[in-house]
PDB file of C-alpha atoms in Angstrom:
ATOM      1  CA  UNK Z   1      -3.994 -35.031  46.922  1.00 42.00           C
ATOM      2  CA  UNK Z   2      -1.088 -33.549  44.914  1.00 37.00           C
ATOM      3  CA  UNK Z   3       0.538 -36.108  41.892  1.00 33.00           C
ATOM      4  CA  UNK Z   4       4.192 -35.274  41.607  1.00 35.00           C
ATOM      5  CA  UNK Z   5       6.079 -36.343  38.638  1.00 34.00           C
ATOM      6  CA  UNK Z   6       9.223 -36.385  38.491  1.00 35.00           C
ATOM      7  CA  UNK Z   7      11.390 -36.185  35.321  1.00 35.00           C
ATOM      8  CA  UNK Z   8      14.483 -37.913  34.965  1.00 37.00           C
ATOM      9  CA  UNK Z   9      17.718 -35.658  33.879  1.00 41.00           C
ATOM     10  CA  UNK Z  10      17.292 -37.422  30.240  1.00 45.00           C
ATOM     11  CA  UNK Z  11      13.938 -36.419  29.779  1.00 40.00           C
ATOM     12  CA  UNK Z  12      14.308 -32.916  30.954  1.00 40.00           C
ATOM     13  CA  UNK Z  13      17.437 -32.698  28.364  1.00 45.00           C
ATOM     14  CA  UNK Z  14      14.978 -34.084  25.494  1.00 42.00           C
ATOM     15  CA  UNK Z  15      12.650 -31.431  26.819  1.00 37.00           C
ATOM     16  CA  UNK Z  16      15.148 -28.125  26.501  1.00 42.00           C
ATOM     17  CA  UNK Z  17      16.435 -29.593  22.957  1.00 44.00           C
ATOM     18  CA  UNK Z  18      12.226 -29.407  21.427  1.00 41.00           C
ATOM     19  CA  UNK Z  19      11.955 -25.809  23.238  1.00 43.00           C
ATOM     20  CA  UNK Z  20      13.831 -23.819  20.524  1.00 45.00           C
ATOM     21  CA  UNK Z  21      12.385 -25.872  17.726  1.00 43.00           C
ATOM     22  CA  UNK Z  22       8.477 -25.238  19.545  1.00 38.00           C
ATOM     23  CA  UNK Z  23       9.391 -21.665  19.983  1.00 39.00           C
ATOM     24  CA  UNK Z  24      10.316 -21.052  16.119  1.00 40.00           C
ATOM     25  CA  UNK Z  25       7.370 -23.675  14.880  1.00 39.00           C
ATOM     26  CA  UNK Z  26       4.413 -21.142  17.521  1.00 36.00           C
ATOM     27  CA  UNK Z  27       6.405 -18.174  15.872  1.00 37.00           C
ATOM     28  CA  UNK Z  28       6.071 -18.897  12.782  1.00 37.00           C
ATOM     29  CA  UNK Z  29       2.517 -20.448  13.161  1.00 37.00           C
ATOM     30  CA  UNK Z  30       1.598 -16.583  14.832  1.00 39.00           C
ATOM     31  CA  UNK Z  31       3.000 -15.059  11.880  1.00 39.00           C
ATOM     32  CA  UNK Z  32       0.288 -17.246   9.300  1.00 37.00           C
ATOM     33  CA  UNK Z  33      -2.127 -16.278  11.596  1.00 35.00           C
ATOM     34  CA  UNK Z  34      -1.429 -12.715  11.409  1.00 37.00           C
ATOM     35  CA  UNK Z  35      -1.160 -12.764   7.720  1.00 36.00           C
ATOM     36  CA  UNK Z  36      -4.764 -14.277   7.528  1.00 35.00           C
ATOM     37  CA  UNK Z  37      -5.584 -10.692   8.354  1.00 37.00           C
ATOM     38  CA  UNK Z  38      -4.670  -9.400   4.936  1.00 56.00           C
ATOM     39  CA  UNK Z  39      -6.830 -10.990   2.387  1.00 57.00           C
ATOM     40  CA  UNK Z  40      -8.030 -10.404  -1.217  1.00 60.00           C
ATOM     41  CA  UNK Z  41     -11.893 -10.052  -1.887  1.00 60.00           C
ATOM     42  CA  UNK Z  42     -13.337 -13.259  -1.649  1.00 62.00           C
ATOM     43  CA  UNK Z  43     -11.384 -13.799   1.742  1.00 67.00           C
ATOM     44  CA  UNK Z  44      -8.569 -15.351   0.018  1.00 70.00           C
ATOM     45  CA  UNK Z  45      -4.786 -14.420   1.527  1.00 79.00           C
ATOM     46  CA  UNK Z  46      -2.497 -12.296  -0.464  1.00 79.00           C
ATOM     47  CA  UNK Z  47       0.306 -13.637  -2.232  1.00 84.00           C
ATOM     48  CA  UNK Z  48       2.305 -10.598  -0.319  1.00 86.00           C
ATOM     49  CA  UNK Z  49       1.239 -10.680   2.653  1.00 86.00           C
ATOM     50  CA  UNK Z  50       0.308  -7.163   2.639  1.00 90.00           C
ATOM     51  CA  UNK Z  51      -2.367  -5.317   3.277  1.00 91.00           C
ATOM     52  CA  UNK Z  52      -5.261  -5.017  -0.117  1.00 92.00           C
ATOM     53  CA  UNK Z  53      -5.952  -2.476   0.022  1.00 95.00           C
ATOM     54  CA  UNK Z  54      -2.621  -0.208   0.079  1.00 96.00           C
ATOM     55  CA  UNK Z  55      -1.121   2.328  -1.875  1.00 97.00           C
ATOM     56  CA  UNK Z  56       1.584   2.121  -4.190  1.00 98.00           C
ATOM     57  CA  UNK Z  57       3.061   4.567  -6.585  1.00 98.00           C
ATOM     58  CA  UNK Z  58       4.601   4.046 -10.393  1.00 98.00           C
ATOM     59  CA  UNK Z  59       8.074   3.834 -10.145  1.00 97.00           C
ATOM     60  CA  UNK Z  60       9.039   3.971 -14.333  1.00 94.00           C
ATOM     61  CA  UNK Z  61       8.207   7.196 -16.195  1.00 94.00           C
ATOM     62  CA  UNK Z  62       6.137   4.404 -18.764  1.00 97.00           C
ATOM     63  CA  UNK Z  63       4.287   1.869 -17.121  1.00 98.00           C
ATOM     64  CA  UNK Z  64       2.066  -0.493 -18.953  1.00 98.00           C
ATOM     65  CA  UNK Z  65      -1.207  -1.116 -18.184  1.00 98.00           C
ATOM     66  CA  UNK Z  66      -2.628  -4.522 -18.819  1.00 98.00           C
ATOM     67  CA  UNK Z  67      -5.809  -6.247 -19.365  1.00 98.00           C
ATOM     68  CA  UNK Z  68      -4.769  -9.123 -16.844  1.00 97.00           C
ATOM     69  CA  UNK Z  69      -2.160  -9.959 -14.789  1.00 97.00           C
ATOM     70  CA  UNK Z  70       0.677 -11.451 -17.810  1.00 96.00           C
ATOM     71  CA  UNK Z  71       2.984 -10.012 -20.516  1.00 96.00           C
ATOM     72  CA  UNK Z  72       0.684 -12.181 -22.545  1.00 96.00           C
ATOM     73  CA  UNK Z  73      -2.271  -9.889 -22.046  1.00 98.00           C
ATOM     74  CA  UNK Z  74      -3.477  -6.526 -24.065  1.00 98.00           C
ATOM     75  CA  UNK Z  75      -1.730  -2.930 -22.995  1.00 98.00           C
ATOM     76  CA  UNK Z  76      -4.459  -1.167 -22.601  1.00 98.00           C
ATOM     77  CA  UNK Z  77      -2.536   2.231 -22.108  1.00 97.00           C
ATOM     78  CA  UNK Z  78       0.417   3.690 -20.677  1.00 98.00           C
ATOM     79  CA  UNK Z  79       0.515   5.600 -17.544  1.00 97.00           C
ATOM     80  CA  UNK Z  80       3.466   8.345 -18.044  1.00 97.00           C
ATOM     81  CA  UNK Z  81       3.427   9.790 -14.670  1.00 95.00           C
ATOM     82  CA  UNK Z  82       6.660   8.724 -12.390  1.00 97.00           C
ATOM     83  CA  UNK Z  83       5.498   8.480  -8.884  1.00 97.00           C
ATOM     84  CA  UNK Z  84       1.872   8.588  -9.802  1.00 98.00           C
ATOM     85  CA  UNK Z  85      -0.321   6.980  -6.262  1.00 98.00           C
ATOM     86  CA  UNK Z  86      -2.032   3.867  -7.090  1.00 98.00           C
ATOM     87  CA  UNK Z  87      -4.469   1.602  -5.243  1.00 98.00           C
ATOM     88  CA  UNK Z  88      -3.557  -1.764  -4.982  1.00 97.00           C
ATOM     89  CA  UNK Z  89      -7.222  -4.046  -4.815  1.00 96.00           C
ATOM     90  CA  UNK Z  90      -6.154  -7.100  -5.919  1.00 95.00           C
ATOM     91  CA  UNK Z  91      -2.418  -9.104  -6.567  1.00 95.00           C
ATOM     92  CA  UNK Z  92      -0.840 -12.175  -7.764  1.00 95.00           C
ATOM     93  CA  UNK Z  93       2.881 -12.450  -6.990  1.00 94.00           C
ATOM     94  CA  UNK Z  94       4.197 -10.959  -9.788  1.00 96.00           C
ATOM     95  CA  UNK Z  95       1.286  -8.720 -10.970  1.00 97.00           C
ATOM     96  CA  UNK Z  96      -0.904  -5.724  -8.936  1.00 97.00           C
ATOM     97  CA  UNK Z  97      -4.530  -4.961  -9.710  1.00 98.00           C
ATOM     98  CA  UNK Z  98      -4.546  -1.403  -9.834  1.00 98.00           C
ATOM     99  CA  UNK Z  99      -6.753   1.457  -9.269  1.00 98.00           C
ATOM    100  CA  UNK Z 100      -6.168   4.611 -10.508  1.00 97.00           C
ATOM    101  CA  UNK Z 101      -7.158   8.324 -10.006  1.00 96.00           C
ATOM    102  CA  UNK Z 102      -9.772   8.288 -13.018  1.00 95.00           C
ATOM    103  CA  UNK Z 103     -11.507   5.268 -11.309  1.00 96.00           C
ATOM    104  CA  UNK Z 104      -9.511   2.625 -14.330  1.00 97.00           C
ATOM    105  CA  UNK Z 105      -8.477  -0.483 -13.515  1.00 98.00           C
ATOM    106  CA  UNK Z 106      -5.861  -2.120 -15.192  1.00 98.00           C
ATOM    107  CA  UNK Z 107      -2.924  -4.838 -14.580  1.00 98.00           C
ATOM    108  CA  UNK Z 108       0.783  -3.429 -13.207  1.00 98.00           C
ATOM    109  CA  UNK Z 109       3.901  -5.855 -13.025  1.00 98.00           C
ATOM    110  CA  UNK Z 110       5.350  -5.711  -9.507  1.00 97.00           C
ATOM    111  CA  UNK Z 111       8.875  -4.014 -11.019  1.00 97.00           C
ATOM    112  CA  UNK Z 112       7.162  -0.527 -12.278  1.00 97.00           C
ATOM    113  CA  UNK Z 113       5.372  -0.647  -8.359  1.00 97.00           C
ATOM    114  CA  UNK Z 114       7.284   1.247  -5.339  1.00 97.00           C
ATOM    115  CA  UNK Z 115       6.323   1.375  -1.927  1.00 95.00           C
ATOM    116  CA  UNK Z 116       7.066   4.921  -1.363  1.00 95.00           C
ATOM    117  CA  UNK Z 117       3.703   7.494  -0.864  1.00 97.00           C
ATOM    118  CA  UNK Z 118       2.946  10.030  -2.540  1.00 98.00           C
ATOM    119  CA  UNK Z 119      -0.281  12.219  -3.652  1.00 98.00           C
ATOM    120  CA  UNK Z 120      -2.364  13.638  -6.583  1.00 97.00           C
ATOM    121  CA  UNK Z 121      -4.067  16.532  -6.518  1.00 96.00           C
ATOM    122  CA  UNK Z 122      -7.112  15.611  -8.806  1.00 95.00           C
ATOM    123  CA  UNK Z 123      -8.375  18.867  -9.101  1.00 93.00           C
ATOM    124  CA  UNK Z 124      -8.391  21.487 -11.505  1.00 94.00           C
ATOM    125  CA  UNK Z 125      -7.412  24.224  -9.164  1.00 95.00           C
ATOM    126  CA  UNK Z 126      -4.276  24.942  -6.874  1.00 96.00           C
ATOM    127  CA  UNK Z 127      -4.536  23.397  -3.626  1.00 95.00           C
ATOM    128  CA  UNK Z 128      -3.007  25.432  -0.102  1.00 95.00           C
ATOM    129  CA  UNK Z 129       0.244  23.793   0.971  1.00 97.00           C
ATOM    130  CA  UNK Z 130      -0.248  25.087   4.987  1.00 97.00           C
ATOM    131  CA  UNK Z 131       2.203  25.336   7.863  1.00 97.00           C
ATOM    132  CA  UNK Z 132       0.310  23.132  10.158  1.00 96.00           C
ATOM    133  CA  UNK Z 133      -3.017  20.958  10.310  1.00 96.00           C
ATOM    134  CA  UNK Z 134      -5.509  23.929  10.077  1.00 95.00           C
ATOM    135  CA  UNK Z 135      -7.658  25.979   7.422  1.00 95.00           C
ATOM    136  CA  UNK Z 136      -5.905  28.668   9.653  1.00 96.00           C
ATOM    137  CA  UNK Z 137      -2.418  27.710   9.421  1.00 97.00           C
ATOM    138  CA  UNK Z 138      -0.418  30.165   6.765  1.00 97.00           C
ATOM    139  CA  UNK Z 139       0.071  29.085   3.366  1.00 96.00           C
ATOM    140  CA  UNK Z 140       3.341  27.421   2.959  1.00 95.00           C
ATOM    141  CA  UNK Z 141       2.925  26.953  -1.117  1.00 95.00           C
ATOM    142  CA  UNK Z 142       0.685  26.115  -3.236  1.00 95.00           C
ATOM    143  CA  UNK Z 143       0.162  21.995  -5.002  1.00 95.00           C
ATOM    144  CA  UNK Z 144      -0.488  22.974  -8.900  1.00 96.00           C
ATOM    145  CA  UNK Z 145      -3.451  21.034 -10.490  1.00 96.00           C
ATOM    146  CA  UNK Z 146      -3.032  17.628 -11.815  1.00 95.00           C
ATOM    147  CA  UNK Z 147       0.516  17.749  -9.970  1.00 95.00           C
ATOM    148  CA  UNK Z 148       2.672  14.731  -7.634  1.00 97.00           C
ATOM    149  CA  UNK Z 149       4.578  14.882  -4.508  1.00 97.00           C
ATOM    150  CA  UNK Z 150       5.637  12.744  -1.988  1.00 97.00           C
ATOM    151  CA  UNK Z 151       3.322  11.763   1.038  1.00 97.00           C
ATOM    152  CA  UNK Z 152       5.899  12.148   4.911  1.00 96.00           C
ATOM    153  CA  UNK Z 153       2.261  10.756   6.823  1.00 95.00           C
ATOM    154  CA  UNK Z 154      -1.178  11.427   7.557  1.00 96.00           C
ATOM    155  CA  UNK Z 155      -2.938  12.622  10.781  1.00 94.00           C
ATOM    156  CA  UNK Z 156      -6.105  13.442  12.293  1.00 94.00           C
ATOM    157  CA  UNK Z 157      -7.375  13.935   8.563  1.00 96.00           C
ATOM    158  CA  UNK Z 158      -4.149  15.645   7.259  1.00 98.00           C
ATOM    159  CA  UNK Z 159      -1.504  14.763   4.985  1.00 97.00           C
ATOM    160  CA  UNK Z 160       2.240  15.861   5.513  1.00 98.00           C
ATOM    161  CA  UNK Z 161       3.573  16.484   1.763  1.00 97.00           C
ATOM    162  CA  UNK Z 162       6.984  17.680   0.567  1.00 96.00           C
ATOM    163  CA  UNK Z 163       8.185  18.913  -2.604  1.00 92.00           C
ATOM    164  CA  UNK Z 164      12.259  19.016  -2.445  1.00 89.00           C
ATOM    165  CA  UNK Z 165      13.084  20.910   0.753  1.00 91.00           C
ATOM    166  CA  UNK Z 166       9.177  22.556   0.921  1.00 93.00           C
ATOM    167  CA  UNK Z 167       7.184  20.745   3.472  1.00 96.00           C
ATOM    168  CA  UNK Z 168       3.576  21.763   4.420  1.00 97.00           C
ATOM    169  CA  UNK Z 169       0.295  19.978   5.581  1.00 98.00           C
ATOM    170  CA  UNK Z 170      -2.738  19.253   3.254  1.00 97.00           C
ATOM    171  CA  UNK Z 171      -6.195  18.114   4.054  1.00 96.00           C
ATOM    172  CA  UNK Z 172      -6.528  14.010   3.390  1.00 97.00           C
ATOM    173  CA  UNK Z 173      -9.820  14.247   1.608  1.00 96.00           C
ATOM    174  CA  UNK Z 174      -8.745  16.738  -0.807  1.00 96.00           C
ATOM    175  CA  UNK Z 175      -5.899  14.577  -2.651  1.00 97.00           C
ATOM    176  CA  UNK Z 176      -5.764  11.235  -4.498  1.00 97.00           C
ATOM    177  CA  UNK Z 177      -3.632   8.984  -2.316  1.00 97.00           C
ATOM    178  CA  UNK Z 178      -4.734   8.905   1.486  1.00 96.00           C
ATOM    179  CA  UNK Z 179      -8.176   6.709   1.390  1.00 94.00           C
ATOM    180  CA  UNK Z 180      -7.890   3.849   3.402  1.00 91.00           C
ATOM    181  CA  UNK Z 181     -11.178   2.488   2.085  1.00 93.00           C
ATOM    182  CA  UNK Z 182     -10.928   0.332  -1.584  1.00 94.00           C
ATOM    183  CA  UNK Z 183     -11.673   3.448  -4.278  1.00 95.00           C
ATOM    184  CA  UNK Z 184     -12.710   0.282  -6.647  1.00 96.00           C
ATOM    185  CA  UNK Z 185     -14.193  -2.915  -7.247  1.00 95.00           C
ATOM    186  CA  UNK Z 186     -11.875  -5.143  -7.050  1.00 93.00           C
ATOM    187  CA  UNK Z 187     -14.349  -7.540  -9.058  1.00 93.00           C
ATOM    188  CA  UNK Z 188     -14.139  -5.455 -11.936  1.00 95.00           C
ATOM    189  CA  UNK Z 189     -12.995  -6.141 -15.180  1.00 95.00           C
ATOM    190  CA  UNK Z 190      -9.560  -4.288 -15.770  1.00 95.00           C
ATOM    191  CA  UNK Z 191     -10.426  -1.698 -18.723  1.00 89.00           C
TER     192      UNK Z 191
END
């Protein structure tokens, strides 16, 4: 046997006022949810809500590193390389535990920090700037040693790069920038 209930005109009124309210309070409960996704090590959330790890780059020609995440803590050193890629492993709101491409740790204030990618070629040697995603592909120009440029995206293990109007493809694994795995221990003493 079937119950029918019926719902008097008030009640369904009382109803359609709580949807919209419901609607935002499961959407916004969703997006907490989501969030628990991106966590620090020791499975706590990030202030940011980002991902940890990511990849960041220096915004400031001088950037100080510190020994913990505070203008009250020790500069260890000073990177001096604008747009220089960056691992984020750890963050508090204001500060980003970084990673650089000499394995250091050390403390960055969110302000010297951009979002924008770009990669380092570590090496001592030029690297092949190519025309497409192949050893094959012709040499477009060649990345100078210890040299920056920005990062357009990566695919099936290559990186699109450009350097003012020169764009070109370089392998992922051969440049500082691209690993999606943490590079350090986020555990680690800055130093």
């Amino acid at each position: 046997m079937r119950r029918v209930v019926r719902v008097s005109s008030k009640a369904a009124a009382s109803f359609k006022s709580l949807r919209r309210p419901l609607t935002v309070a499961l959407v916004v409960a969703g997006a907490v949810l989501a969030s628990a996704g991106t966590v620090m090590p020791g499975d706590r959330p990030t202030p940011t809500g980002l991902e940890v790890p990511r990849w960041i780059s220096l915004k400031s020609d001088t950037v100080s590193a510190r020994q913990g995440p505070g203008m009250d803590y020790r500069i260890l050193w000073q990177y001096r390389a604008k747009h220089l890629p960056v691992q984020v492993i750890a963050e508090t709101r204001e500060w980003r535990k970084i990673c650089d491409p000499d394995g250091s740790i050390a403390w960055i204030h969110r302000t010297v920090a951009s979002g924008r990618r770009s990669v380092f070629n570590p090496e001592t040697t030029e690297l092949g700037v190519r025309t497409g995603r192949s050893d094959m592909a012709s040499l477009r120009a060649r990345l100078q040693p210890r040299s920056i440029v920005a990062l357009d995206s990566c695919k099936d293990g290559w990186c699109r790069v450009q350097a003012r109007k020169v764009r070109g493809w370089v392998r992922a694994d051969s440049v500082f920038g691209t690993a999606e795995r943490p590079l350090c221990d986020a555990r680690r003493a800055a130093g």
